[in-house]
PDB file of C-alpha atoms in Angstrom:
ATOM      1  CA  UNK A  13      24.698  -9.785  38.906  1.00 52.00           C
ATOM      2  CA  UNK A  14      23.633  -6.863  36.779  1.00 55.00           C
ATOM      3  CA  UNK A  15      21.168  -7.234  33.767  1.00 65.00           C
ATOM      4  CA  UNK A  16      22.936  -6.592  30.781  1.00 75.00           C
ATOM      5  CA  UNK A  17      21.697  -3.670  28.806  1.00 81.00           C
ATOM      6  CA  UNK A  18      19.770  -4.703  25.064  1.00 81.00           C
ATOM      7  CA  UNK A  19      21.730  -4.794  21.808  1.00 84.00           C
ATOM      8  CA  UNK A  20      18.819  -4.960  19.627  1.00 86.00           C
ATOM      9  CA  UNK A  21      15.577  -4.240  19.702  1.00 85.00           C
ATOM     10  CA  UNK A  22      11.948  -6.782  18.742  1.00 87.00           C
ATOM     11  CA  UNK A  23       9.388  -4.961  16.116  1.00 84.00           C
ATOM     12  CA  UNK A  24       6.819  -7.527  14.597  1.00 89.00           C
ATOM     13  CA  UNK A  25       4.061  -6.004  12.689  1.00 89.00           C
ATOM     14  CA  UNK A  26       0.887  -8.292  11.666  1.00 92.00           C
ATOM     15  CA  UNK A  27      -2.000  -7.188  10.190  1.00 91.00           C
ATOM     16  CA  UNK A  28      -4.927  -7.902   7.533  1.00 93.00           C
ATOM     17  CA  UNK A  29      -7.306  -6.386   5.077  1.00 93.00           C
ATOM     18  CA  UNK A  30     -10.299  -4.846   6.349  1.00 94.00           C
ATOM     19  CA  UNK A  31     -11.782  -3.653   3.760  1.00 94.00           C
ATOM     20  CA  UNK A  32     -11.473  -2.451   0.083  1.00 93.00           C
ATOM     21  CA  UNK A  33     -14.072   0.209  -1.806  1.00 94.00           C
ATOM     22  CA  UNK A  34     -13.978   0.140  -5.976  1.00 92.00           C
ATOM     23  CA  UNK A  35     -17.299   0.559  -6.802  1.00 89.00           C
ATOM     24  CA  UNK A  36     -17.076  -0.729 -10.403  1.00 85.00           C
ATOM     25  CA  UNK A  37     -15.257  -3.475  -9.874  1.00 87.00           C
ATOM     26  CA  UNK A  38     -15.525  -7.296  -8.506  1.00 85.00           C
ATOM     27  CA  UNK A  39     -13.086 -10.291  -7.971  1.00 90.00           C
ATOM     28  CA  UNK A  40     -10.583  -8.627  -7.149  1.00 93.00           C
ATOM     29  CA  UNK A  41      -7.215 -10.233  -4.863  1.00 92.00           C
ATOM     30  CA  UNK A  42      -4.408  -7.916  -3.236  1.00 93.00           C
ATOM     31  CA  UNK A  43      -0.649  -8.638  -3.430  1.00 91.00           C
ATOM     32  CA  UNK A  44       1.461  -6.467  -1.108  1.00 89.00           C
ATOM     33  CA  UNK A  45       5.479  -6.099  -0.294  1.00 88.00           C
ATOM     34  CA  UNK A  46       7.235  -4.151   2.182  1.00 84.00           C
ATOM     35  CA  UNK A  47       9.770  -1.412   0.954  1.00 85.00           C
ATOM     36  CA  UNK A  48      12.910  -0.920   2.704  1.00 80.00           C
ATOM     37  CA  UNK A  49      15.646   1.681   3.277  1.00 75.00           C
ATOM     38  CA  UNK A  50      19.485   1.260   4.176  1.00 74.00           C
ATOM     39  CA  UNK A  51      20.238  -1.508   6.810  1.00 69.00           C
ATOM     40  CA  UNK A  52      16.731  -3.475   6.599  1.00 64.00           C
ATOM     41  CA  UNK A  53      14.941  -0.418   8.096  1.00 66.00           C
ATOM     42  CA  UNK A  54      11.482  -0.806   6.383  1.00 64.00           C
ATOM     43  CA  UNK A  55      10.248   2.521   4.974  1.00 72.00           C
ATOM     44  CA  UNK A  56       6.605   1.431   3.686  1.00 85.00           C
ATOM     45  CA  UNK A  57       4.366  -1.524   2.693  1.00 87.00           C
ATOM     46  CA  UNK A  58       3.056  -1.359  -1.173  1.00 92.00           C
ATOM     47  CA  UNK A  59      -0.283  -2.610  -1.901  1.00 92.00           C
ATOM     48  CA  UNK A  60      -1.496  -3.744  -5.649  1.00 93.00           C
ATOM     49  CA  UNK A  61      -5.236  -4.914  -6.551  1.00 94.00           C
ATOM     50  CA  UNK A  62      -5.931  -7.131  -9.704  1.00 92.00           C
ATOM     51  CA  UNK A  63      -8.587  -8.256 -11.103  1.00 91.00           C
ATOM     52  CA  UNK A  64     -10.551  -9.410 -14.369  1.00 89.00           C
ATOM     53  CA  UNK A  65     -11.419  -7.373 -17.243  1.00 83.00           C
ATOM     54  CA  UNK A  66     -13.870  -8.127 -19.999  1.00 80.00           C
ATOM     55  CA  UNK A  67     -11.655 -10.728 -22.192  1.00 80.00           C
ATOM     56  CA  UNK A  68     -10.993 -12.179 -18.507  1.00 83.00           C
ATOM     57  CA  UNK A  69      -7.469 -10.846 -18.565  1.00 81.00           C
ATOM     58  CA  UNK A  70      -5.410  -9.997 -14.885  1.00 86.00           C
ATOM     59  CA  UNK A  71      -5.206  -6.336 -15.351  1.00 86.00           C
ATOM     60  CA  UNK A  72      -3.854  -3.644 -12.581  1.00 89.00           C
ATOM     61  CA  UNK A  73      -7.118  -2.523 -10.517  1.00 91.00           C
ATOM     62  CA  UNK A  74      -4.897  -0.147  -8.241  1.00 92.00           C
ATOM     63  CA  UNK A  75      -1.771   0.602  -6.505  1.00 92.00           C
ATOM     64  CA  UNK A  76      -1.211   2.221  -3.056  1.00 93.00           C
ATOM     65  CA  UNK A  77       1.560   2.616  -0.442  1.00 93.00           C
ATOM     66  CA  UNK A  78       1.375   3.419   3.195  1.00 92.00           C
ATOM     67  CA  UNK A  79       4.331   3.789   6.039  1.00 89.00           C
ATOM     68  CA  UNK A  80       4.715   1.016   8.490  1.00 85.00           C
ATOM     69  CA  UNK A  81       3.829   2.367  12.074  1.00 86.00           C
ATOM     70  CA  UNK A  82       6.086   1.640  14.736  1.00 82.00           C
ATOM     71  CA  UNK A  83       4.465   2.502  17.745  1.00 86.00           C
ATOM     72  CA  UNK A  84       2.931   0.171  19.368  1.00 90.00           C
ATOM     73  CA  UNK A  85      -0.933  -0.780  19.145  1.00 92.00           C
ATOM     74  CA  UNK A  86      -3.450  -1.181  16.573  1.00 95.00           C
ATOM     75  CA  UNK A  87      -3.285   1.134  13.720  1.00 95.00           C
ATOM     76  CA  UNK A  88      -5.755   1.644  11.000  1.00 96.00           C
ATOM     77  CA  UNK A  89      -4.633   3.324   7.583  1.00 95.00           C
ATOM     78  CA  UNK A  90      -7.148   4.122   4.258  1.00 95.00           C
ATOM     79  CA  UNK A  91      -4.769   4.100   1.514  1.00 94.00           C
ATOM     80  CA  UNK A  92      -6.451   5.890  -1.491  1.00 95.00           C
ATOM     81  CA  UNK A  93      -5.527   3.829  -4.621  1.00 94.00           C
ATOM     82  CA  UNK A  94      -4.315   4.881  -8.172  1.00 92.00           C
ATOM     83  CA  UNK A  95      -3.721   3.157 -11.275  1.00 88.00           C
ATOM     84  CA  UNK A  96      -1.500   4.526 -14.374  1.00 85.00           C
ATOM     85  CA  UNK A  97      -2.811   5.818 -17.653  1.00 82.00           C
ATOM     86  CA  UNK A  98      -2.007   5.976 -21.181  1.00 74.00           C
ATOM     87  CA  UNK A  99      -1.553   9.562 -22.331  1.00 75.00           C
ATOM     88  CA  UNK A 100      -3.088   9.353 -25.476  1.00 74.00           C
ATOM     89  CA  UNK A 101      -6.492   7.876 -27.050  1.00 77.00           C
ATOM     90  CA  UNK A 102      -5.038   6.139 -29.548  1.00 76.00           C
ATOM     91  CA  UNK A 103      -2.295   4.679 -26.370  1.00 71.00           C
ATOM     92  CA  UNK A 104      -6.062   3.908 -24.713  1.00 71.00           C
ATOM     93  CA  UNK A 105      -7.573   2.037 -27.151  1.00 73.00           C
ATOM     94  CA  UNK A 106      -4.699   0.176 -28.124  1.00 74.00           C
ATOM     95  CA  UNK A 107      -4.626  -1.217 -24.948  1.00 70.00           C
ATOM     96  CA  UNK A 108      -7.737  -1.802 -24.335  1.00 67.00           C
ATOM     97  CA  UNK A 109      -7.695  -4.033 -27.281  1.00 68.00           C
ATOM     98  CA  UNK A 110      -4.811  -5.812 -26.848  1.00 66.00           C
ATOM     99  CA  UNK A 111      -6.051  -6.522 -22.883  1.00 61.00           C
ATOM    100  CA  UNK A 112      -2.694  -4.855 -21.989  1.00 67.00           C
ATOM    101  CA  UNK A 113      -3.228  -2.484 -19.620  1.00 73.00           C
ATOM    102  CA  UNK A 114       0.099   0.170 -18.340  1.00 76.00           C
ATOM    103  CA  UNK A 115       1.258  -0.903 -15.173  1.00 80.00           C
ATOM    104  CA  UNK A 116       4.399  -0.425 -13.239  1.00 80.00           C
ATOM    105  CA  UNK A 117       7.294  -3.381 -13.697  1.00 78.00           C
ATOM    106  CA  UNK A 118       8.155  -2.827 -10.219  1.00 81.00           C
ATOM    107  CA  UNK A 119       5.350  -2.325  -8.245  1.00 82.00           C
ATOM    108  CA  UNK A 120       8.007  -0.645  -5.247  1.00 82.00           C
ATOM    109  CA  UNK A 121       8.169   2.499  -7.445  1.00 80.00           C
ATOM    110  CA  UNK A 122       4.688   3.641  -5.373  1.00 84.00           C
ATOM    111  CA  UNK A 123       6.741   3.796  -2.527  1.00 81.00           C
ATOM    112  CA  UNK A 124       9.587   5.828  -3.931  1.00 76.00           C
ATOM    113  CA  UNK A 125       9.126   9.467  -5.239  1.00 68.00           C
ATOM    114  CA  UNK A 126      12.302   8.795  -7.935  1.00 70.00           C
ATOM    115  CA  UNK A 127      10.903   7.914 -11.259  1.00 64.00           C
ATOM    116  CA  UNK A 128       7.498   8.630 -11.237  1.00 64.00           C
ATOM    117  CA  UNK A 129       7.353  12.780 -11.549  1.00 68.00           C
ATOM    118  CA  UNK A 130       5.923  12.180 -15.448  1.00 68.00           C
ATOM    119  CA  UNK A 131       3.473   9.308 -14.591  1.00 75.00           C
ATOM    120  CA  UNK A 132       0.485  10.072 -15.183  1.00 77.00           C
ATOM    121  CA  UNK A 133      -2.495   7.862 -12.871  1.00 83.00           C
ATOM    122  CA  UNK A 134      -6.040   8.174 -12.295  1.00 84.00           C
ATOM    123  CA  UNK A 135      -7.139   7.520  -8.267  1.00 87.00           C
ATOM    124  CA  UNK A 136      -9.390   4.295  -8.187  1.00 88.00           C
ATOM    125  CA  UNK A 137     -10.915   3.311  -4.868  1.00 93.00           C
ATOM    126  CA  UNK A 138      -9.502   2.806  -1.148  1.00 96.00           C
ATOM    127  CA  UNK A 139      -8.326  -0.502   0.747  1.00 96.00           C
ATOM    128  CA  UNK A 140      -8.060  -0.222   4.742  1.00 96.00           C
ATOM    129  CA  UNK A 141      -5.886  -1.747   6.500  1.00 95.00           C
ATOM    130  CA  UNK A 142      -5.361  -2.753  10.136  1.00 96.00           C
ATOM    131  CA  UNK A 143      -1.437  -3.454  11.641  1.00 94.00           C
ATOM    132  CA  UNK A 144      -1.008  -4.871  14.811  1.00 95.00           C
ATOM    133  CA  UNK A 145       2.009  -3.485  16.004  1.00 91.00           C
ATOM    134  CA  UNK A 146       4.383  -5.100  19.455  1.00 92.00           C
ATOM    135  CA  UNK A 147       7.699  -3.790  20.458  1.00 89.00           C
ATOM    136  CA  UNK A 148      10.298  -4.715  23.075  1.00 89.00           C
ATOM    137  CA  UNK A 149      13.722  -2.564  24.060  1.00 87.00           C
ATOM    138  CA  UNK A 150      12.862   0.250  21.454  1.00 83.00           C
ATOM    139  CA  UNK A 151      12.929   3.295  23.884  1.00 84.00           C
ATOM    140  CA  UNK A 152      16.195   1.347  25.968  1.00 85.00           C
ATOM    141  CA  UNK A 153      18.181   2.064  22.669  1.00 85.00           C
ATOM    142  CA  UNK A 154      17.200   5.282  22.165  1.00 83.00           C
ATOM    143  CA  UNK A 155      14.131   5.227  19.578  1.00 79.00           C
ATOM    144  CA  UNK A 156      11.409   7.222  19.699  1.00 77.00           C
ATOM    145  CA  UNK A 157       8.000   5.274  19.265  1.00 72.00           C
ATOM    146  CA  UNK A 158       5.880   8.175  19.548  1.00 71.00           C
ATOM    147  CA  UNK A 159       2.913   8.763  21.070  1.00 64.00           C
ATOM    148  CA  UNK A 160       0.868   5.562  22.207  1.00 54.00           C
ATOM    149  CA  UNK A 161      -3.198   5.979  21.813  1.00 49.00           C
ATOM    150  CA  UNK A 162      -5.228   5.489  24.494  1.00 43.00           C
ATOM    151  CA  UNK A 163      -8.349   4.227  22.512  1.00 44.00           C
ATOM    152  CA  UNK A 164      -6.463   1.139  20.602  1.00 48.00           C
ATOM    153  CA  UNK A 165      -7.064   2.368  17.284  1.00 49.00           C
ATOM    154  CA  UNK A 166      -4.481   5.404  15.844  1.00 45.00           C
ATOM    155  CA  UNK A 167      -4.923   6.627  12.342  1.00 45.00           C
ATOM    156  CA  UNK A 168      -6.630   9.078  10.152  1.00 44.00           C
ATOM    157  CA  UNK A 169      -9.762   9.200   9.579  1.00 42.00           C
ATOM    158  CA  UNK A 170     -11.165   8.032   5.862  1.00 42.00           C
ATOM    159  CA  UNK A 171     -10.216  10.616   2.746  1.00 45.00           C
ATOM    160  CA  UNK A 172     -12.652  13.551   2.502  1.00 43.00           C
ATOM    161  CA  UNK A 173     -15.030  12.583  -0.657  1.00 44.00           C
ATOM    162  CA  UNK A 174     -14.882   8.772   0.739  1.00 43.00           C
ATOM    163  CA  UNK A 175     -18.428   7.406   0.540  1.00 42.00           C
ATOM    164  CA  UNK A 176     -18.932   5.250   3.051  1.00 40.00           C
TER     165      UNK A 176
END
């Protein structure tokens, strides 16, 4: 009896954390989601930071996005972080003030280049992050999971500037 070729394919991706760098702030707690194109394929995993500020309001500490890898392994990706800015002083100080920071509505406009051409954002700090990634019947269906690394870690290397 002959195996029967796949019909679909297995991609889990797990990962965590590692680390996060903004020097002038603490208590801060991540929320992420996972962006996604036409039929389910996921595109890119957005990453937003909170945390207090001085009237002990939850106010926007970052945003970030970084692609999902698909090869498998362990990958490790810096994502420098931005948050958005008023454009004026008076725009500044009135929210300030109020405790009402800007902040995107839809945090999954990071991942998408539509929309955000006039924003105007200030980089704030780096989170790293490490995926754990497993496949099964990828390259059987005719997917390329590129090149596999032989040292167990793939990804660049921290920003130039990054104090570490």
């Amino acid at each position: 009896m002959a195996a029967a070729s796949p019909s679909v394919f297995l991609l889990m991706v797990t990962g965590q954390v590692e680390s996060a760098q903004f020097p002038e702030y603490d208590d801060l707690y991540c929320k992420y989601c996972f962006v996604y194109g036409q039929d389910w394929a996921p595109t890119a995993i957005v990453l937003s930071v909170y945390g207090p500020d001085v009237f002990g309001n939850d106010v926007v500490r970052g945003y970030g996005a970084v692609h999902v890898p698909f090869s498998p392994g362990r990958h490790k990706r810096t994502i420098p972080m931005f948050v958005p800015e008023s454009t004026s002083t008076l725009q500044k100080f009135t929210s300030w003030f109020m405790g009402r920071r800007p902040e995107y509505t839809d945090p999954k406009v990071v991942a998408q280049g539509e929309g955000r051409e006039v924003t105007r954002v200030r980089s704030q700090g780096f989170v790293t992050l490490l995926f754990n990634v497993v496949t099964k019947d990828m390259k059987k269906l005719g997917y390329d999971t590129g090149p596999v690394d032989t040292q167990g870690v793939l990804g660049p290397s921290l920003p130039q500037g990054n104090p570490q």
